[in-house]
Amino acid sequence: MENQDRLTPIFHKYLNNQCSPAEVAELFVFFRAGEDPELLRSLILEQLNKPTGHISVEEPDDEMVFERVFNSISTHIELQAPDIQVIGKRLYYWIGIAASFLIVSSISLYLYYSAHQPLNNLGRNKVHQADIVPGSNRAMLTLSNGLVIALNEARNGELAKQRNGIINKTKDGEVVYRSNSNQANAVNAEFNTITTPRGGQYTIVLPDGSKVWLNATSSLKFPVAFTGAVRNVELRGEAYFEVAKDKNKPFKLTVNGATVEVLGTHFNVMAYSEETKTRTTLLEGSVRISKGDKSGLLKPGQQADIDGQNNIRINEADTEQAMAWKNGYFKFNRDNIQTIMRQLSRWYDIDVAYEGKIPDDEFVGKIRRSVNLSEVLKVLKMSNVHFKIVDKKIIVTD
């Protein structure tokens, strides 16, 4: 009874966009914890059966609709809205990914205007016409002869033939190289480059069977066939590697003047020019990192950071954070707003500028990369951060 007396008015305020950040936090934390599913049931059904002159419900079966709504909410809370904690200036509260993205949006799936237009006035924030969508699978493949292929526009099947192999695009949208065994030992290897733009990502299978996931604003240069004693590739940006095992042919990755050498392993490398360090995170196997006269050996669960003075520092890694982009979400671990905005700039293809003092809040938590930019900004605005959007430029203000 105490829970109902407390949360029912908050729920109604939520539907009318009148909740404070603390109330939004309380609401989502309560339901995510599953403390009183019957209260959530009654609140949802109350809204479904609420008479109004603007809403028509198409032959509702309350129990059936509730089960679908409740399951949808549970799924979103688990997958879309692991908690985000904003730390700084005495802000210690937990918030979901964005108000209206969970409970209200699930309810509104079943409520329509008579013209079958989605309902907007149950507290669901309207998406601005200029809302910015997330990135997608986009990349350009530049062949050794200068030919450029837009991979996201190319048809599935054979893309090109080269002396050392054949390039195919699978139905899953991956690029796969097959070496020509008759030319595998050719002296002069041909090199191709795959490049992702801002707002793009792509997956490629190299001639040796190694698989590489490229994050936005990244490029990988590689041979059409690994003809020598070493499998050499070059990276700019960020990529996750699952290297095929071959004890007779080490796999060497060159990135920002450093070398990552492996035989067969899984690791992530983040080497954006706008970041202050190059970071290699090891998931499986072992890798040796070297730059200049310095080197280090990584074990699974460790990461190596190389700074501007070529110092190599090895620490225990937050592997979940390192793999977050590849697994479809952002993960923040006491990250400041500038670090976060650089990630958003790359994924949402936006420019970022700052006005006034840069906020010093830190953020901890996750957000799916599949949501529109407005949903991410709603979360960040729960702190002391404010935004202005001008075309595809985000201006951060205090």
Short mmCIF file of C-alpha atoms in Angstrom, two decimals:
data_model
loop_
_atom_site.label_atom_id
_atom_site.label_comp_id
_atom_site.label_asym_id
_atom_site.label_seq_id
_atom_site.Cartn_x
_atom_site.Cartn_y
_atom_site.Cartn_z
CA MET A 1 0.00 0.00 0.00
CA GLU A 2 2.87 2.33 0.85
CA ASN A 3 4.46 1.67 -2.55
CA GLN A 4 1.19 2.39 -4.34
CA ASP A 5 0.59 5.62 -2.42
CA ARG A 6 4.09 6.77 -3.28
CA LEU A 7 4.49 5.62 -6.90
CA THR A 8 1.00 6.12 -8.35
CA PRO A 9 1.22 9.94 -8.35
CA ILE A 10 4.79 9.76 -9.69
CA PHE A 11 3.61 7.51 -12.52
CA HIS A 12 0.86 9.99 -13.44
CA LYS A 13 3.31 12.88 -13.32
CA TYR A 14 5.59 10.85 -15.57
CA LEU A 15 2.85 10.44 -18.16
CA ASN A 16 2.43 14.20 -18.22
CA ASN A 17 6.16 15.01 -18.42
CA GLN A 18 6.12 16.57 -14.96
CA CYS A 19 8.57 14.29 -13.13
CA SER A 20 11.74 15.65 -11.61
CA PRO A 21 14.95 13.74 -12.42
CA ALA A 22 14.89 12.17 -8.96
CA GLU A 23 11.29 10.97 -9.47
CA VAL A 24 12.13 9.48 -12.87
CA ALA A 25 15.05 7.71 -11.24
CA GLU A 26 12.87 6.35 -8.42
CA LEU A 27 10.24 5.10 -10.85
CA PHE A 28 12.63 3.19 -13.10
CA VAL A 29 14.76 1.79 -10.33
CA PHE A 30 11.63 0.53 -8.55
CA PHE A 31 10.21 -1.29 -11.58
CA ARG A 32 13.57 -2.54 -12.78
CA ALA A 33 14.07 -4.17 -9.40
CA GLY A 34 10.76 -5.97 -9.82
CA GLU A 35 9.64 -4.97 -6.34
CA ASP A 36 5.91 -4.83 -7.09
CA PRO A 37 4.84 -6.19 -10.50
CA GLU A 38 1.17 -6.00 -9.47
CA LEU A 39 1.47 -2.25 -9.00
CA LEU A 40 2.94 -1.90 -12.48
CA ARG A 41 0.13 -4.10 -13.82
CA SER A 42 -2.55 -1.92 -12.26
CA LEU A 43 -0.97 1.31 -13.45
CA ILE A 44 -0.69 0.07 -17.04
CA LEU A 45 -4.25 -1.27 -17.14
CA GLU A 46 -5.54 1.96 -15.65
CA GLN A 47 -4.04 3.89 -18.54
CA LEU A 48 -5.26 1.39 -21.13
CA ASN A 49 -8.83 1.70 -19.84
CA LYS A 50 -8.79 5.42 -19.20
CA PRO A 51 -11.58 7.10 -21.23
CA THR A 52 -10.56 9.94 -23.51
CA GLY A 53 -11.92 11.76 -26.48
CA HIS A 54 -8.65 11.46 -28.37
CA ILE A 55 -7.74 7.80 -28.12
CA SER A 56 -9.29 4.70 -29.57
CA VAL A 57 -8.13 1.27 -28.55
CA GLU A 58 -8.58 -1.39 -31.19
CA GLU A 59 -10.48 -4.28 -29.57
CA PRO A 60 -8.36 -4.43 -26.43
CA ASP A 61 -7.92 -7.63 -24.49
CA ASP A 62 -6.55 -6.19 -21.26
CA GLU A 63 -4.73 -9.29 -20.11
CA MET A 64 -3.18 -10.00 -23.51
CA VAL A 65 -2.18 -6.37 -24.00
CA PHE A 66 -0.76 -6.17 -20.50
CA GLU A 67 1.40 -9.24 -20.98
CA ARG A 68 2.82 -7.84 -24.21
CA VAL A 69 3.40 -4.42 -22.68
CA PHE A 70 4.94 -5.87 -19.52
CA ASN A 71 7.25 -8.14 -21.52
CA SER A 72 8.24 -5.21 -23.70
CA ILE A 73 9.02 -3.10 -20.65
CA SER A 74 11.09 -5.89 -19.12
CA THR A 75 13.04 -6.34 -22.33
CA HIS A 76 13.73 -2.62 -22.70
CA ILE A 77 14.75 -2.25 -19.08
CA GLU A 78 17.17 -5.16 -19.35
CA LEU A 79 18.61 -4.44 -22.80
CA GLN A 80 18.03 -0.76 -23.42
CA ALA A 81 18.35 0.84 -20.04
CA PRO A 82 20.93 -0.53 -17.70
CA ASP A 83 21.30 2.31 -15.21
CA ILE A 84 23.27 5.47 -15.85
CA GLN A 85 24.79 7.18 -12.85
CA VAL A 86 25.70 10.83 -13.05
CA ILE A 87 28.44 11.76 -10.61
CA GLY A 88 29.43 15.32 -9.83
CA LYS A 89 28.25 18.41 -8.01
CA ARG A 90 26.32 16.25 -5.50
CA LEU A 91 24.38 14.46 -8.22
CA TYR A 92 23.92 10.85 -7.20
CA TYR A 93 20.85 9.43 -8.85
CA TRP A 94 20.02 6.58 -11.16
CA ILE A 95 18.14 7.18 -14.37
CA GLY A 96 16.90 5.02 -17.23
CA ILE A 97 17.98 5.61 -20.80
CA ALA A 98 15.34 8.29 -21.29
CA ALA A 99 11.92 9.13 -19.92
CA SER A 100 9.18 7.80 -22.22
CA PHE A 101 11.44 5.26 -23.92
CA LEU A 102 10.35 2.42 -21.64
CA ILE A 103 6.95 2.35 -19.98
CA VAL A 104 5.07 5.00 -21.92
CA SER A 105 6.41 4.03 -25.34
CA SER A 106 5.41 0.42 -24.65
CA ILE A 107 1.87 1.44 -23.72
CA SER A 108 1.55 3.69 -26.73
CA LEU A 109 2.26 0.78 -29.06
CA TYR A 110 -1.34 -0.22 -28.52
CA LEU A 111 -3.02 3.18 -28.42
CA TYR A 112 -3.76 5.01 -31.64
CA TYR A 113 -5.70 7.92 -32.95
CA SER A 114 -8.64 6.77 -35.03
CA ALA A 115 -6.51 7.55 -38.07
CA HIS A 116 -3.99 4.98 -36.73
CA GLN A 117 -1.31 7.57 -36.00
CA PRO A 118 0.91 6.79 -32.97
CA LEU A 119 -0.21 8.49 -29.78
CA ASN A 120 2.01 11.33 -28.60
CA ASN A 121 0.20 12.82 -25.62
CA LEU A 122 0.70 10.16 -22.96
CA GLY A 123 4.01 11.64 -21.85
CA ARG A 124 5.98 10.33 -24.76
CA ASN A 125 8.37 13.04 -25.81
CA LYS A 126 7.98 13.97 -29.44
CA VAL A 127 11.02 13.34 -31.58
CA HIS A 128 12.21 16.56 -33.16
CA GLN A 129 12.01 16.62 -36.93
CA ALA A 130 15.76 17.11 -37.04
CA ASP A 131 16.49 14.18 -34.74
CA ILE A 132 19.72 12.44 -35.63
CA VAL A 133 19.63 8.70 -36.24
CA PRO A 134 22.40 6.34 -35.13
CA GLY A 135 25.10 4.97 -37.37
CA SER A 136 24.81 1.86 -39.51
CA ASN A 137 26.85 -0.59 -41.58
CA ARG A 138 28.64 1.72 -44.02
CA ALA A 139 32.14 1.56 -45.44
CA MET A 140 34.24 2.17 -48.54
CA LEU A 141 36.63 -0.46 -49.91
CA THR A 142 39.56 0.97 -51.87
CA LEU A 143 41.33 -1.59 -54.05
CA SER A 144 45.02 -1.54 -54.91
CA ASN A 145 44.20 -0.21 -58.40
CA GLY A 146 42.34 2.79 -56.96
CA LEU A 147 38.81 1.48 -57.54
CA VAL A 148 36.46 2.45 -54.69
CA ILE A 149 33.43 0.32 -53.75
CA ALA A 150 30.65 1.62 -51.49
CA LEU A 151 30.03 -1.58 -49.55
CA ASN A 152 26.66 -0.60 -48.11
CA GLU A 153 25.37 0.03 -51.65
CA ALA A 154 26.99 -2.99 -53.33
CA ARG A 155 24.99 -6.11 -54.07
CA ASN A 156 25.70 -9.38 -52.33
CA GLY A 157 28.02 -11.78 -54.12
CA GLU A 158 31.31 -11.24 -55.90
CA LEU A 159 32.55 -7.66 -55.69
CA ALA A 160 35.88 -7.89 -57.46
CA LYS A 161 38.69 -10.17 -58.60
CA GLN A 162 42.31 -9.42 -57.94
CA ARG A 163 45.45 -11.30 -58.80
CA ASN A 164 45.74 -12.72 -55.31
CA GLY A 165 42.09 -13.38 -54.52
CA ILE A 166 38.36 -12.82 -54.84
CA ILE A 167 36.29 -10.37 -52.79
CA ASN A 168 32.73 -11.33 -51.83
CA LYS A 169 29.93 -9.66 -49.90
CA THR A 170 27.78 -12.07 -47.90
CA LYS A 171 24.04 -11.83 -47.27
CA ASP A 172 24.92 -10.73 -43.72
CA GLY A 173 26.68 -7.69 -45.15
CA GLU A 174 30.23 -8.85 -44.37
CA VAL A 175 33.13 -8.63 -46.79
CA VAL A 176 35.01 -11.92 -47.16
CA TYR A 177 38.32 -12.44 -48.96
CA ARG A 178 39.27 -15.73 -50.55
CA SER A 179 42.92 -16.07 -51.54
CA ASN A 180 43.91 -17.53 -54.88
CA SER A 181 46.10 -20.47 -53.88
CA ASN A 182 47.96 -20.31 -57.20
CA GLN A 183 49.08 -16.77 -56.40
CA ALA A 184 49.42 -17.06 -52.63
CA ASN A 185 53.20 -16.94 -52.74
CA ALA A 186 53.43 -13.99 -55.10
CA VAL A 187 56.28 -11.66 -54.21
CA ASN A 188 54.40 -8.37 -54.62
CA ALA A 189 51.29 -8.40 -52.47
CA GLU A 190 48.41 -6.09 -53.34
CA PHE A 191 47.01 -3.98 -50.52
CA ASN A 192 43.42 -2.86 -50.09
CA THR A 193 41.92 -0.49 -47.51
CA ILE A 194 38.50 -0.57 -45.90
CA THR A 195 37.35 2.74 -44.39
CA THR A 196 34.33 3.57 -42.26
CA PRO A 197 33.01 7.15 -42.13
CA ARG A 198 31.50 8.93 -39.15
CA GLY A 199 28.28 7.07 -38.48
CA GLY A 200 29.56 3.84 -40.01
CA GLN A 201 30.84 0.44 -38.95
CA TYR A 202 31.68 -2.73 -40.85
CA THR A 203 32.89 -6.32 -40.54
CA ILE A 204 35.47 -7.96 -42.76
CA VAL A 205 36.99 -11.45 -42.96
CA LEU A 206 40.63 -11.29 -44.02
CA PRO A 207 42.30 -13.78 -46.40
CA ASP A 208 43.65 -15.86 -43.48
CA GLY A 209 40.19 -16.17 -41.91
CA SER A 210 40.77 -13.52 -39.25
CA LYS A 211 37.66 -11.47 -38.57
CA VAL A 212 37.75 -7.73 -37.93
CA TRP A 213 34.99 -5.39 -36.72
CA LEU A 214 35.69 -1.75 -37.60
CA ASN A 215 34.19 1.03 -35.52
CA ALA A 216 33.25 4.43 -36.95
CA THR A 217 35.91 6.71 -38.46
CA SER A 218 38.40 3.87 -38.85
CA SER A 219 40.41 2.20 -41.59
CA LEU A 220 42.28 -1.06 -42.05
CA LYS A 221 44.95 -1.64 -44.69
CA PHE A 222 45.65 -5.29 -45.49
CA PRO A 223 46.98 -7.50 -48.30
CA VAL A 224 44.68 -9.41 -50.62
CA ALA A 225 46.73 -12.46 -49.62
CA PHE A 226 49.21 -12.93 -46.78
CA THR A 227 52.19 -13.92 -48.92
CA GLY A 228 55.12 -13.47 -46.55
CA ALA A 229 56.25 -14.92 -43.24
CA VAL A 230 54.25 -12.34 -41.28
CA ARG A 231 50.62 -11.24 -41.59
CA ASN A 232 50.91 -7.46 -41.60
CA VAL A 233 47.96 -5.06 -41.34
CA GLU A 234 47.64 -1.36 -40.44
CA LEU A 235 44.86 0.25 -38.39
CA ARG A 236 43.63 3.78 -37.87
CA GLY A 237 40.77 4.32 -35.42
CA GLU A 238 39.24 1.38 -33.56
CA ALA A 239 38.71 -2.28 -34.34
CA TYR A 240 38.12 -5.61 -32.65
CA PHE A 241 40.15 -8.56 -33.97
CA GLU A 242 39.57 -12.29 -33.81
CA VAL A 243 42.84 -13.51 -35.30
CA ALA A 244 42.99 -16.93 -36.93
CA LYS A 245 45.65 -19.14 -35.35
CA ASP A 246 48.78 -19.79 -37.39
CA LYS A 247 51.90 -20.50 -35.33
CA ASN A 248 54.07 -20.24 -38.43
CA LYS A 249 52.82 -16.76 -39.39
CA PRO A 250 52.60 -14.14 -36.66
CA PHE A 251 49.91 -11.49 -37.07
CA LYS A 252 51.33 -7.98 -36.74
CA LEU A 253 49.15 -4.91 -36.41
CA THR A 254 50.73 -1.48 -36.84
CA VAL A 255 48.85 1.37 -35.18
CA ASN A 256 50.07 4.89 -34.36
CA GLY A 257 53.68 3.75 -34.69
CA ALA A 258 53.19 0.87 -32.26
CA THR A 259 53.12 -2.84 -33.05
CA VAL A 260 50.74 -5.46 -31.69
CA GLU A 261 52.02 -8.97 -32.38
CA VAL A 262 49.94 -12.14 -31.93
CA LEU A 263 49.66 -15.71 -33.18
CA GLY A 264 45.94 -16.14 -32.64
CA THR A 265 43.85 -14.14 -30.21
CA HIS A 266 40.92 -11.79 -29.58
CA PHE A 267 41.65 -8.16 -28.81
CA ASN A 268 40.39 -4.61 -29.27
CA VAL A 269 42.49 -1.62 -30.29
CA MET A 270 41.37 1.99 -29.89
CA ALA A 271 43.71 4.44 -31.61
CA TYR A 272 41.78 7.54 -32.62
CA SER A 273 43.96 10.56 -33.31
CA GLU A 274 41.73 12.79 -31.16
CA GLU A 275 42.21 10.57 -28.10
CA THR A 276 45.16 11.02 -25.75
CA LYS A 277 46.29 7.39 -25.82
CA THR A 278 46.28 4.20 -27.84
CA ARG A 279 44.59 1.40 -25.91
CA THR A 280 44.83 -2.34 -26.58
CA THR A 281 42.52 -4.63 -24.60
CA LEU A 282 43.07 -8.39 -24.61
CA LEU A 283 40.12 -10.79 -24.37
CA GLU A 284 41.78 -14.09 -25.26
CA GLY A 285 45.29 -15.40 -25.95
CA SER A 286 48.31 -13.14 -25.58
CA VAL A 287 49.75 -10.14 -27.37
CA ARG A 288 53.00 -8.22 -27.25
CA ILE A 289 52.83 -4.44 -27.51
CA SER A 290 55.90 -2.51 -28.58
CA LYS A 291 56.77 1.05 -29.53
CA GLY A 292 60.31 2.29 -29.91
CA ASP A 293 62.48 0.54 -27.34
CA LYS A 294 59.58 -0.20 -24.99
CA SER A 295 57.34 -3.27 -24.93
CA GLY A 296 54.87 -5.15 -22.78
CA LEU A 297 53.09 -8.51 -22.74
CA LEU A 298 49.34 -8.62 -22.17
CA LYS A 299 47.35 -11.39 -20.52
CA PRO A 300 43.57 -11.85 -20.97
CA GLY A 301 41.66 -9.18 -19.07
CA GLN A 302 44.47 -6.64 -19.29
CA GLN A 303 44.89 -3.49 -21.33
CA ALA A 304 47.92 -1.51 -22.46
CA ASP A 305 47.83 2.27 -22.81
CA ILE A 306 50.47 4.09 -24.86
CA ASP A 307 50.67 7.82 -24.26
CA GLY A 308 52.21 10.62 -26.30
CA GLN A 309 55.65 9.98 -24.77
CA ASN A 310 55.53 6.32 -25.88
CA ASN A 311 55.14 5.09 -22.31
CA ILE A 312 53.35 1.74 -22.07
CA ARG A 313 51.17 1.20 -19.01
CA ILE A 314 49.50 -2.17 -18.40
CA ASN A 315 46.41 -2.34 -16.17
CA GLU A 316 43.42 -4.56 -15.49
CA ALA A 317 40.81 -3.81 -18.15
CA ASP A 318 37.12 -3.07 -18.12
CA THR A 319 36.58 -5.56 -20.94
CA GLU A 320 32.86 -4.85 -21.05
CA GLN A 321 33.56 -1.21 -21.78
CA ALA A 322 36.18 -2.06 -24.40
CA MET A 323 33.73 -4.38 -26.17
CA ALA A 324 30.65 -2.19 -25.74
CA TRP A 325 30.75 -0.59 -29.20
CA LYS A 326 31.12 -3.98 -30.89
CA ASN A 327 28.22 -5.36 -28.82
CA GLY A 328 25.93 -2.48 -29.73
CA TYR A 329 26.05 -0.01 -26.88
CA PHE A 330 28.05 2.75 -25.21
CA LYS A 331 29.44 2.05 -21.77
CA PHE A 332 30.67 4.91 -19.61
CA ASN A 333 32.95 4.32 -16.64
CA ARG A 334 33.41 7.66 -14.88
CA ASP A 335 33.80 9.32 -18.28
CA ASN A 336 33.56 13.09 -18.61
CA ILE A 337 31.34 14.87 -21.12
CA GLN A 338 34.18 15.52 -23.58
CA THR A 339 35.05 11.83 -23.79
CA ILE A 340 31.39 10.96 -24.30
CA MET A 341 30.83 13.64 -26.94
CA ARG A 342 33.78 12.37 -28.97
CA GLN A 343 32.13 8.95 -29.08
CA LEU A 344 28.79 10.47 -30.05
CA SER A 345 30.45 12.58 -32.74
CA ARG A 346 31.92 9.51 -34.39
CA TRP A 347 28.78 7.39 -34.21
CA TYR A 348 26.10 9.97 -34.97
CA ASP A 349 28.18 11.91 -37.53
CA ILE A 350 27.91 15.21 -35.69
CA ASP A 351 30.22 18.10 -34.86
CA VAL A 352 30.60 19.20 -31.25
CA ALA A 353 31.40 22.63 -29.81
CA TYR A 354 31.43 24.03 -26.28
CA GLU A 355 30.17 27.32 -24.85
CA GLY A 356 31.12 28.55 -21.41
CA LYS A 357 32.69 26.34 -18.78
CA ILE A 358 32.87 22.67 -19.71
CA PRO A 359 30.79 20.66 -17.17
CA ASP A 360 32.85 18.39 -14.93
CA ASP A 361 30.20 15.73 -14.30
CA GLU A 362 31.21 12.09 -14.73
CA PHE A 363 28.93 9.37 -16.07
CA VAL A 364 28.69 5.65 -15.35
CA GLY A 365 26.39 3.27 -17.22
CA LYS A 366 25.21 2.05 -20.62
CA ILE A 367 23.12 3.26 -23.53
CA ARG A 368 22.25 1.33 -26.67
CA ARG A 369 23.89 2.65 -29.84
CA SER A 370 20.70 1.90 -31.78
CA VAL A 371 18.70 4.82 -30.32
CA ASN A 372 18.43 8.27 -31.85
CA LEU A 373 20.74 10.96 -30.57
CA SER A 374 17.89 12.73 -28.77
CA GLU A 375 17.47 9.74 -26.44
CA VAL A 376 21.13 9.92 -25.42
CA LEU A 377 20.96 13.67 -24.85
CA LYS A 378 17.90 13.23 -22.61
CA VAL A 379 20.02 11.14 -20.28
CA LEU A 380 22.94 13.54 -20.25
CA LYS A 381 20.66 16.52 -19.61
CA MET A 382 19.66 14.97 -16.28
CA SER A 383 22.96 16.34 -14.98
CA ASN A 384 24.29 19.89 -15.31
CA VAL A 385 24.91 19.47 -19.05
CA HIS A 386 22.78 21.32 -21.59
CA PHE A 387 22.73 21.18 -25.37
CA LYS A 388 21.80 23.25 -28.37
CA ILE A 389 21.38 21.55 -31.74
CA VAL A 390 22.15 23.51 -34.90
CA ASP A 391 21.80 21.31 -37.99
CA LYS A 392 24.28 18.50 -37.28
CA LYS A 393 26.26 20.43 -34.69
CA ILE A 394 25.80 19.94 -30.95
CA ILE A 395 26.76 22.86 -28.74
CA VAL A 396 27.42 21.84 -25.12
CA THR A 397 26.72 24.49 -22.50
CA ASP A 398 26.90 24.56 -18.72
#
